[in-house]
CSV table of C-alpha atoms in Angstrom, one decimal:
chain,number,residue,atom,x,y,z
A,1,UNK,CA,-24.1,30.1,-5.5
A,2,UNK,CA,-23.2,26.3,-6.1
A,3,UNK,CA,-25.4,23.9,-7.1
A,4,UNK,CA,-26.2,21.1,-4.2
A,5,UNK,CA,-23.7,18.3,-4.4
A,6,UNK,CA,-23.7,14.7,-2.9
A,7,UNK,CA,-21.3,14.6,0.1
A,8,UNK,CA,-20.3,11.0,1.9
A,9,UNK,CA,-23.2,9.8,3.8
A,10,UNK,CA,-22.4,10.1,7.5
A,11,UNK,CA,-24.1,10.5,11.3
A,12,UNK,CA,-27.0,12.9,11.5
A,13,UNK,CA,-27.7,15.2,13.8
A,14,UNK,CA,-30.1,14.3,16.5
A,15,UNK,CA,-33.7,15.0,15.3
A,16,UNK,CA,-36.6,15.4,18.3
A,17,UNK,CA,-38.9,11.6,18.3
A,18,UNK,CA,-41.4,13.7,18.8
A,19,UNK,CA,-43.1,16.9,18.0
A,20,UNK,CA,-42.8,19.8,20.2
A,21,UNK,CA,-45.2,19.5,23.4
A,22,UNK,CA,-46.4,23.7,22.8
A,23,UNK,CA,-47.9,22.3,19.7
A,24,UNK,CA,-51.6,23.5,19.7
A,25,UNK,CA,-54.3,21.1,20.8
A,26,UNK,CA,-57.6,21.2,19.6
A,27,UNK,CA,-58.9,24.5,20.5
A,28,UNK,CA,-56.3,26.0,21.7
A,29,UNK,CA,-55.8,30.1,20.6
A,30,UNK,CA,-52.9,31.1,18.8
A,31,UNK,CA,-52.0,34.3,17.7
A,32,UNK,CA,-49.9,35.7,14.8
A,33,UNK,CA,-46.6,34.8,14.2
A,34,UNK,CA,-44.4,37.1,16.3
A,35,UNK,CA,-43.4,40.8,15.0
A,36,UNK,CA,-40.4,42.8,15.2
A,37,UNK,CA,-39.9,44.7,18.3
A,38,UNK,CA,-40.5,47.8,16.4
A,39,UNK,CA,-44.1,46.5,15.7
A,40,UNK,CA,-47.1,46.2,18.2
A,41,UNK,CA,-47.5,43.2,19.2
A,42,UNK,CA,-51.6,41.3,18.6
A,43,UNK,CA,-53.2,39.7,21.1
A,44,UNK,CA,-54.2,35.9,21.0
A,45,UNK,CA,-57.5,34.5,19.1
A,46,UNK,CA,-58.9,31.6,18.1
A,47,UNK,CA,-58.9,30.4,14.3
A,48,UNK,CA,-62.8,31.1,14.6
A,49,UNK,CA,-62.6,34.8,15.4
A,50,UNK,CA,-60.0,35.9,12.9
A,51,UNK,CA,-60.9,33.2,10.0
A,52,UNK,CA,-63.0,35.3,8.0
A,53,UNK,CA,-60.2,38.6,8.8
A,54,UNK,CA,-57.6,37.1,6.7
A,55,UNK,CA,-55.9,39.4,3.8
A,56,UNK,CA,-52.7,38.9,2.2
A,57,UNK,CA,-50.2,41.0,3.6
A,58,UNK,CA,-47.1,40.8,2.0
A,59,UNK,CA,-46.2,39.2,-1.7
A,60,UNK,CA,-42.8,37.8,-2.6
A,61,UNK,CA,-42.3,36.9,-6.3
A,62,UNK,CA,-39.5,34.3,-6.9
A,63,UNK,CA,-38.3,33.8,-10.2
A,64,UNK,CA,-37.1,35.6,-12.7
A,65,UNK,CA,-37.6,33.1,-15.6
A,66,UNK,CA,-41.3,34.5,-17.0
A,67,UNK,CA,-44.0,31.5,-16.2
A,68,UNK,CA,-41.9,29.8,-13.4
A,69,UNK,CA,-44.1,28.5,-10.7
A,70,UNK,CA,-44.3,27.3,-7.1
A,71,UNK,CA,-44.9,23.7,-6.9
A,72,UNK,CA,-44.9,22.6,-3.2
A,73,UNK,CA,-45.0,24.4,0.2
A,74,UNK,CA,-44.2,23.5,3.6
A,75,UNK,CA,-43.9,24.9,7.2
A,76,UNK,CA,-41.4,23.8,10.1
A,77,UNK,CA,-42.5,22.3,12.9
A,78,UNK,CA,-42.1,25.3,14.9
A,79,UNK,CA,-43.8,27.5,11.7
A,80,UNK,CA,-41.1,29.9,12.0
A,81,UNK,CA,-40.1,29.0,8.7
A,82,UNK,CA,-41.7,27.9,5.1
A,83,UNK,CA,-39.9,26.0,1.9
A,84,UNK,CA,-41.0,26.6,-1.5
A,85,UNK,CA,-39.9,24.1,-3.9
A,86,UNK,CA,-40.0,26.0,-8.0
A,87,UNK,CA,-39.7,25.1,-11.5
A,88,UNK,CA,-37.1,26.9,-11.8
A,89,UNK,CA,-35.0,24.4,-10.4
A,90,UNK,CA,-34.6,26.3,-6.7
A,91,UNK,CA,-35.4,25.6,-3.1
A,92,UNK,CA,-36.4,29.3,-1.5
A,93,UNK,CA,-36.5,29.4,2.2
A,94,UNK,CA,-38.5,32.1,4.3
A,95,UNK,CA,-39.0,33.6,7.6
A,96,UNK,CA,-42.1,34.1,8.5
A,97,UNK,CA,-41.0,36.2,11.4
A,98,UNK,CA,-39.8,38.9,9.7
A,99,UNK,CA,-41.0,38.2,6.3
A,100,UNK,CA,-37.8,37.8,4.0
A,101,UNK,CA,-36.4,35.4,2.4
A,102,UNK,CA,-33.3,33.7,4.1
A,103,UNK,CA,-31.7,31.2,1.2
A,104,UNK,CA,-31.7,30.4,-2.1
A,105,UNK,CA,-30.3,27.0,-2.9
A,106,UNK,CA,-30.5,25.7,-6.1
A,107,UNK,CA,-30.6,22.2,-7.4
A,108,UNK,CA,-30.2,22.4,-11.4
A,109,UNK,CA,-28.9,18.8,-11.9
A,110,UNK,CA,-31.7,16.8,-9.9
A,111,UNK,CA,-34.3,19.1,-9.7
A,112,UNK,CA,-37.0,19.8,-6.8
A,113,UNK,CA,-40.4,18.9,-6.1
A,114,UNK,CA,-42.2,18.3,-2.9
A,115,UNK,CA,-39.8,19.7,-0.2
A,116,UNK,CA,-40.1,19.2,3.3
A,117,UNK,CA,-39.2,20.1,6.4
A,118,UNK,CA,-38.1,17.5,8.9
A,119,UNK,CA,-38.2,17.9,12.4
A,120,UNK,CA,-35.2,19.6,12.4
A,121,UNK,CA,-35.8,22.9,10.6
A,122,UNK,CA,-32.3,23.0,9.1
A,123,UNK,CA,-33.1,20.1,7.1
A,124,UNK,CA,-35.1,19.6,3.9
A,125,UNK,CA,-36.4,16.7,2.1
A,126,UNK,CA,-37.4,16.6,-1.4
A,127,UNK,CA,-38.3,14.9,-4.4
A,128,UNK,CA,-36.1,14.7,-7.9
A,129,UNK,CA,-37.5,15.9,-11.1
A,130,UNK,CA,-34.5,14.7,-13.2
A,131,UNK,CA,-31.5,12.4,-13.6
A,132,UNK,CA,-33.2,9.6,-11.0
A,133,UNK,CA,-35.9,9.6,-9.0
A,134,UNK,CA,-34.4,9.4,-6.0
A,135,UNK,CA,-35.4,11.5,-2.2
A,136,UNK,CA,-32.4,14.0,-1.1
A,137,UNK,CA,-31.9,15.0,2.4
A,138,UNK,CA,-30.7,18.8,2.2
A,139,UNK,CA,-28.4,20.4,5.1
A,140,UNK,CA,-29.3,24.2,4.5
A,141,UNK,CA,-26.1,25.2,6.5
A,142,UNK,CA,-23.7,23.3,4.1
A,143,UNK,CA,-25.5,23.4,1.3
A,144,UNK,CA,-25.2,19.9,0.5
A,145,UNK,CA,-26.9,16.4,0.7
A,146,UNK,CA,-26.8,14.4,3.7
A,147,UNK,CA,-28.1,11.4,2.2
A,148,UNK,CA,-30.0,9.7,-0.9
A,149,UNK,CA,-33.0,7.4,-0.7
A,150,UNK,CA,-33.1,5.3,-3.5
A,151,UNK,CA,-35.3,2.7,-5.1
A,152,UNK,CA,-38.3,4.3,-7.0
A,153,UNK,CA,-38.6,3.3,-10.5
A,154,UNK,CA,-40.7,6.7,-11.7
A,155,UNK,CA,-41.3,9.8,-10.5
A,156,UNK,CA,-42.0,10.4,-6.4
A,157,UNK,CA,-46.1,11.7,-6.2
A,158,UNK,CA,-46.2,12.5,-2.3
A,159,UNK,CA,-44.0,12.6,0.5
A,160,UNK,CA,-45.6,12.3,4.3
A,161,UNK,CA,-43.6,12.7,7.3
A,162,UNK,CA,-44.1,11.2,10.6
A,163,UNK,CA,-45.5,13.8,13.1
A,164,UNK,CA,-43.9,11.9,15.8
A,165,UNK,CA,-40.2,10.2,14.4
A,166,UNK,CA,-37.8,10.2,11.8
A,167,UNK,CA,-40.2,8.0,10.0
A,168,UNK,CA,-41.5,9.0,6.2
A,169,UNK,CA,-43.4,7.5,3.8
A,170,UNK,CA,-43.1,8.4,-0.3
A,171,UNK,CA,-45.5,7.2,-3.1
A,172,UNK,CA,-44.5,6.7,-6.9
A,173,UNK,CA,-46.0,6.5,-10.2
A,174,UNK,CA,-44.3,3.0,-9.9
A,175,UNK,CA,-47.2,1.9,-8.2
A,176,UNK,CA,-45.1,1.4,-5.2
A,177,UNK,CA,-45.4,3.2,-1.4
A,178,UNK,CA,-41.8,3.0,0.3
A,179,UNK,CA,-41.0,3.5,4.0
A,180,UNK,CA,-38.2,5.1,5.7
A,181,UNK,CA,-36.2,6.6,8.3
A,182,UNK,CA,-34.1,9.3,7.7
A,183,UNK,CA,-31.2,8.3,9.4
A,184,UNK,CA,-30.7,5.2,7.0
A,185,UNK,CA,-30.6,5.5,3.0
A,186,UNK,CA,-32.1,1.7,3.4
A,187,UNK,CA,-35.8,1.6,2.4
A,188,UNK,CA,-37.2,0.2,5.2
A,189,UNK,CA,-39.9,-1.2,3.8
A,190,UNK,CA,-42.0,-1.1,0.7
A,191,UNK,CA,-46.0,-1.9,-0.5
A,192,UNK,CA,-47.6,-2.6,-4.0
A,193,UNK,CA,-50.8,-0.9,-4.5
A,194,UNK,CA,-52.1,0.1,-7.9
A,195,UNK,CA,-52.1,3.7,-8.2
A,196,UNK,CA,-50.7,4.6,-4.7
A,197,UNK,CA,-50.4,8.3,-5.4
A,198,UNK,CA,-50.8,10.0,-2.1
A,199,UNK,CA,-50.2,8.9,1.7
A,200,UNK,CA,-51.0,10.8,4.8
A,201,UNK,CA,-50.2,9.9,8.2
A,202,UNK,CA,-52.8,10.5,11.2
A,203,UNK,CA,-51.6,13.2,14.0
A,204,UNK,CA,-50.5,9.7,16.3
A,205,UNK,CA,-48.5,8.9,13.6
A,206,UNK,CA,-49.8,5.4,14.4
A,207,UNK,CA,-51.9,4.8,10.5
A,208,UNK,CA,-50.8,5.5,7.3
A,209,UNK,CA,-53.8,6.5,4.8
A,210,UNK,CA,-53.1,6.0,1.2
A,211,UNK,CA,-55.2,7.4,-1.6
A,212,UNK,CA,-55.5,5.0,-5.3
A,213,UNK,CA,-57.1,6.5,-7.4
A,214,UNK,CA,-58.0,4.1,-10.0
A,215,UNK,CA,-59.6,2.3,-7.8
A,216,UNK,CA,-61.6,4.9,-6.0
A,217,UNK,CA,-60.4,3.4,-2.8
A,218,UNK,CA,-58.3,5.0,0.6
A,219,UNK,CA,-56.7,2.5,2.2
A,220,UNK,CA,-55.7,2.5,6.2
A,221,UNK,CA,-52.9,0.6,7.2
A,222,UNK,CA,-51.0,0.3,10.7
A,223,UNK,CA,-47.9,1.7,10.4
A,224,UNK,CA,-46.4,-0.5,12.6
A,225,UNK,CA,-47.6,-3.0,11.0
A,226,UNK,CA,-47.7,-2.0,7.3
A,227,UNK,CA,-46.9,-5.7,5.9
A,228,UNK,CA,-50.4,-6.6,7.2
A,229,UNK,CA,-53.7,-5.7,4.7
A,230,UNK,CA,-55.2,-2.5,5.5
A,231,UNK,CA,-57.8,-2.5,8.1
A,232,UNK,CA,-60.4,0.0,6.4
A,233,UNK,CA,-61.0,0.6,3.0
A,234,UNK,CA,-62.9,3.7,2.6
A,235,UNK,CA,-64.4,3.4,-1.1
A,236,UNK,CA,-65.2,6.8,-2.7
A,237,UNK,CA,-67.0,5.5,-6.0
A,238,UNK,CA,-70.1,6.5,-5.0
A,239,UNK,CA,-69.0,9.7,-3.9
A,240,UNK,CA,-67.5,10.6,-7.3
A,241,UNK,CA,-70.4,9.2,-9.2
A,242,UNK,CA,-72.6,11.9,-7.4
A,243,UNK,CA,-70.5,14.5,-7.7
A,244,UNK,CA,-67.2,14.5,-10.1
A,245,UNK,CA,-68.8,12.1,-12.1
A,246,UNK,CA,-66.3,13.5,-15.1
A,247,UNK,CA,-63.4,13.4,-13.6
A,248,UNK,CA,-64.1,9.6,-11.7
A,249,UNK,CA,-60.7,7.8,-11.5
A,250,UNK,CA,-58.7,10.7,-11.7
A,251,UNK,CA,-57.7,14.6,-10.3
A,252,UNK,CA,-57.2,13.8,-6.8
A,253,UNK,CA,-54.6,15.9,-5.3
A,254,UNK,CA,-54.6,16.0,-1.5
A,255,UNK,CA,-54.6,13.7,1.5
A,256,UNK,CA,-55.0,14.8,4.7
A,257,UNK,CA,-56.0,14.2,8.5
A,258,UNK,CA,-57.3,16.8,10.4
A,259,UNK,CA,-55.3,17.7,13.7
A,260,UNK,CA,-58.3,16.5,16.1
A,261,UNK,CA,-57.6,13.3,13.7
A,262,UNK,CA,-62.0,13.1,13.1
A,263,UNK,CA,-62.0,13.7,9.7
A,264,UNK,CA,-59.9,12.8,5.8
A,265,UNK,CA,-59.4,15.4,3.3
A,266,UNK,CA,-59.4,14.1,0.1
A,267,UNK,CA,-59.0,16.8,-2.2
A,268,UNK,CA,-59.6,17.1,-5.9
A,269,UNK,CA,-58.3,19.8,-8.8
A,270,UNK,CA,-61.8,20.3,-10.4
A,271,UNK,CA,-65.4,20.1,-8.7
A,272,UNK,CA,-64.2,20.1,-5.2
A,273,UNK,CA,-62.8,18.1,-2.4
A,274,UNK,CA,-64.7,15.2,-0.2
A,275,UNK,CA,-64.5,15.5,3.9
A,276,UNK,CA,-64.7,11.8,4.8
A,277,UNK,CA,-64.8,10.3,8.7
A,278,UNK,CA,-62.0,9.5,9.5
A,279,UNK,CA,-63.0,6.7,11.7
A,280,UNK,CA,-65.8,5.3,9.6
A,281,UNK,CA,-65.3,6.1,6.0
A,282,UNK,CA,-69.0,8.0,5.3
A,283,UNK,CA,-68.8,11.0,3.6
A,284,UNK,CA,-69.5,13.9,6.1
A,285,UNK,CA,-69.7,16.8,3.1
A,286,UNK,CA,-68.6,17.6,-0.4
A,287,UNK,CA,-67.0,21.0,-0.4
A,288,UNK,CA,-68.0,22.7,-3.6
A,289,UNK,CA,-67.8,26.8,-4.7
A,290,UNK,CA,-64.9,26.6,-6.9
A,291,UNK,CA,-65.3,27.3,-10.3
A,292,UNK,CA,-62.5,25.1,-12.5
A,293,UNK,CA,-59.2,23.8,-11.9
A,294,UNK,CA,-56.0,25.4,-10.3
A,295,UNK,CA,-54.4,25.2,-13.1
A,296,UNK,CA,-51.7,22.5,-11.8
A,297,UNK,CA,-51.3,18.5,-12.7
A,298,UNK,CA,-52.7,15.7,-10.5
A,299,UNK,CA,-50.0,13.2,-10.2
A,300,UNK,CA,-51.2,10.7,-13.0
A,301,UNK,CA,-51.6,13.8,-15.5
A,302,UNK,CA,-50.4,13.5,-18.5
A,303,UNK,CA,-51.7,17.4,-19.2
A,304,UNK,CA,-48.1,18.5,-19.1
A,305,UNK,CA,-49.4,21.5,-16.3
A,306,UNK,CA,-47.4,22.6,-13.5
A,307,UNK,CA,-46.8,19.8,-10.9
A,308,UNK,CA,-48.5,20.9,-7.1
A,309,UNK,CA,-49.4,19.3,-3.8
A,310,UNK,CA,-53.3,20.4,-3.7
A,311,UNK,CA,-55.0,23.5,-2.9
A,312,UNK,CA,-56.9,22.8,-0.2
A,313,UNK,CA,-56.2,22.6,4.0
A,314,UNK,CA,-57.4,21.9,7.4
A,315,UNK,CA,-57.1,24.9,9.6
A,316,UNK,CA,-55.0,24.4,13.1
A,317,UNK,CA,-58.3,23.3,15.0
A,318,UNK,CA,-59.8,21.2,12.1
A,319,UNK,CA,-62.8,23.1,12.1
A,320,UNK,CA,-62.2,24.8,8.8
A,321,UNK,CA,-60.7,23.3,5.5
A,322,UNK,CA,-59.5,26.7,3.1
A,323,UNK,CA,-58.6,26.7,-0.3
A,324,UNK,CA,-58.2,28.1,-3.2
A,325,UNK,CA,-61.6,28.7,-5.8
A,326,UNK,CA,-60.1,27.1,-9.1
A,327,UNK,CA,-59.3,29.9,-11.6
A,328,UNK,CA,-60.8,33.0,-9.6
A,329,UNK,CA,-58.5,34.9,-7.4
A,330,UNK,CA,-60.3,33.8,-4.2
A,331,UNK,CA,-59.4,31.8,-1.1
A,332,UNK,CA,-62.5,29.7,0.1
A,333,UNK,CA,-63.5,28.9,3.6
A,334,UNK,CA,-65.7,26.2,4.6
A,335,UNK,CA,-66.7,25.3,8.0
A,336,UNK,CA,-67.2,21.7,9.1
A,337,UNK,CA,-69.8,22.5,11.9
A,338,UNK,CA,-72.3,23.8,9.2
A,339,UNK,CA,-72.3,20.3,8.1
A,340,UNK,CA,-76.1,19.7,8.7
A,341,UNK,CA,-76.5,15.8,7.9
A,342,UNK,CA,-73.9,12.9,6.6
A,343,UNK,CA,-73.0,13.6,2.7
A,344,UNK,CA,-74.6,17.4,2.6
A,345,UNK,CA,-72.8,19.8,-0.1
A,346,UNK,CA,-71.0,22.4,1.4
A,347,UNK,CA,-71.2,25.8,0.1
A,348,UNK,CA,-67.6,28.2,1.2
A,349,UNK,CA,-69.0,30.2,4.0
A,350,UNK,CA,-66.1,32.8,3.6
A,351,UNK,CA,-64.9,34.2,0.7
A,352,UNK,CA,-61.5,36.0,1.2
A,353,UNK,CA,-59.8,38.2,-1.9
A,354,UNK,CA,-57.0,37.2,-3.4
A,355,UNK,CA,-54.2,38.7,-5.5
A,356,UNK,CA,-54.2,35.9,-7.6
A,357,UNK,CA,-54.9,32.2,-8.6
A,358,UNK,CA,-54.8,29.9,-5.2
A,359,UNK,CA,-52.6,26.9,-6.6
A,360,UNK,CA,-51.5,26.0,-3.4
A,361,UNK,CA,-52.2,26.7,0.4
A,362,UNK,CA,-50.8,25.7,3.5
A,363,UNK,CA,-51.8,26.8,7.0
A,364,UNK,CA,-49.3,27.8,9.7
A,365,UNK,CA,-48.9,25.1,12.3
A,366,UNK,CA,-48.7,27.3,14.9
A,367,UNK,CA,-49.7,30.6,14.2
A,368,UNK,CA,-52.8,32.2,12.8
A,369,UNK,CA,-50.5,32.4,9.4
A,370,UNK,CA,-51.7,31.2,6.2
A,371,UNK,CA,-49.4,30.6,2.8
A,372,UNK,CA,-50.6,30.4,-1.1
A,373,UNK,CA,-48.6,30.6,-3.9
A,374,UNK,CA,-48.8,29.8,-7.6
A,375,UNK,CA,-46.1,32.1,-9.6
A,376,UNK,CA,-45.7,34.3,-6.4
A,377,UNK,CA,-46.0,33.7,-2.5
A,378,UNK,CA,-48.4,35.4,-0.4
A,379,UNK,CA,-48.3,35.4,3.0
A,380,UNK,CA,-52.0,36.3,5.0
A,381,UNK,CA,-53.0,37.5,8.2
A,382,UNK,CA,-55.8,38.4,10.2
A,383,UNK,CA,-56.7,41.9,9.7
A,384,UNK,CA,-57.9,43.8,12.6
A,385,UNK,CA,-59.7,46.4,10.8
A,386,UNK,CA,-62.0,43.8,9.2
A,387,UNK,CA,-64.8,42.7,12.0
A,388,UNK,CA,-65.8,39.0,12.1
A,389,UNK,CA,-69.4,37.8,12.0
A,390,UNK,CA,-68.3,34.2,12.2
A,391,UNK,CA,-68.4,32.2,15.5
């Protein structure tokens, strides 16, 4: 197969403003992605009757080049479909549906790092590792590039797309957020913040959160108006004097809301991961249980590890935050509603088996699906034969 090439930039397709009204609301039950005819069909659940069930049920392995690794993993709006972007140079596409993958497209000259789906699922975004450091809109029908955003100086750290436009926001080691819309290759405007190395919008798509590290700092900003100083400044010193007081200024590797927009992931690849308000900045709860790191860089490493996007994740009702337990094959569960009193640490109160190192972990967005990887894929789902004690 051909390597992705640039093609004339030209008009997109239509891409939905908003995201799909079936998405779940707070509490609502999903079920499990659907299954061939052939198969019986599950009933329903909520995420808190099948969340300690989980087991991985089928294992896809996707390179052949010995130590090649998954580096980022996304699911389409409709989580029908999930992206992994590799090391060896590849974008893999799956259905989760049936539970094959559907294309291979590779991208030898640029590279590929943080791809993502945009609202329309036949569409990819993703990062360059080589030649530039440019962002590439991929067509998966043709095979080829719709357009180029260009304008970072150094490598791209985190991609965030609005839930609710054609909106995006990208982060660089050039100390520089950029903001976008993906029907122009015209940066649509741009910030300076020292060490901007992760961004996260809310689900109203209405605040931009952006992580600097070196400060210890998450700044909130109105998207719609970005030029403006942030209007909260949540400072985590503190919070990583207590407890990753040896890894302080450094390690972070996720940002993210919760759906029910209470709460602010900010996840770390050593000691654990902090569970701020999302309104007020106070640290709700310090996940801990993991023992060491996943193995994979945080964006201002110099370790020369695997690049990643985090291994930790809000389930669908933002009750639960999973992830993975550093270098033991073990997916972690912790469970917001045991927090007992502002700043407690969190002990996992599942433990699920693994086949292998959590690097990375993404929950479905609409079914009760989850995703890990590190040099394979696993995809999990509830097991009916394994009774829940958890409500």
């Amino acid at each position: 197969m051909a390597d992705v090439s640039q093609q004339p930039d030209h008009q997109d397709q239509k891409v939905p403003g908003a995201a799909s009204s079936d998405t779940p609301q707070v509490g609502t039950p999903l079920g499990p992605p659907p299954v061939p005819r052939s198969a019986t069909p599950q009933p329903s659940q909520k995420v808190s009757d099948v969340i300690p069930t989980y087991r991985a049920s089928k294992r896809f392995k996707l390179s052949k080049r010995d130590g090649s690794h998954i580096t980022s993993l996304d699911f389409d709006d409709k989580g029908e479909y999930i992206v992994a972007a590799c090391e060896d140079e590849t974008i893999q596409v799956f259905d989760v549906i049936e539970g094959k993958n559907t294309k291979v497209v590779p991208s030898k000259k640029y590279g590929v790092h943080l791809a993502r789906f945009t609202h329309h699922s036949r569409q990819i975004l993703h990062a360059s590792t080589k030649v530039d450091d440019s962002l590439r809109l991929l067509d998966l029908h043709q095979e080829s590039y719709l357009r180029y955003f260009s304008g970072h100086t150094d490598k791209v750290t985190s991609l965030s797309l609005s839930p609710g436009s054609d909106a995006f926001v990208s982060c660089s080691k050039d100390n520089s957020i950029s903001l976008w819309d993906l029907r122009s290759r015209n940066v649509q405007g741009k910030l300076e913040i020292a060490t901007p190395y992760l961004a996260a919008f809310d689900p109203t798509a209405s605040v931009i959160a952006i992580a600097s590290q070196s400060t210890s700092s998450v700044l909130l900003y109105d998207f719609r108006n970005y030029d403006r100083p942030p209007f909260a400044t949540f400072d985590l010193a503190p919070h990583e004097e207590r407890y990753t007081p040896s890894t302080r200024g450094r390690l972070w590797s996720r940002l993210e809301f919760s759906n029910d927009g209470k709460n602010l992931l900010v996840g770390t690849d050593y000691h654990g991961h902090f569970v701020l308000d999302a309104f007020e900045g106070t640290l709700n709860a310090f996940l801990g249980g993991r023992k060491g790191s996943s193995g994979r860089a945080a964006p201002i490493s110099s370790s020369g590890r695997p690049l990643g996007q985090g291994d930790a994740s809000f389930t669908q009702d933002g009750r639960y935050i999973v992830g993975g337990a550093g270098e033991q094959s073990e997916v972690l569960v912790w469970d917001t509603q045991q927090i007992s009193a502002p700043g407690v640490y969190l002990q996992p109160t599942v433990t699920l088996p693994s086949r292998g190192r959590t690097a990375l972990i993404e929950m479905n967005p609409r079914y009760n699906m989850l995703a890990t990887a590190d040099k394979d894929i696993q995809f999990w789902l509830p097991d009916e034969g394994v009774k829940s004690s958890d409500k």
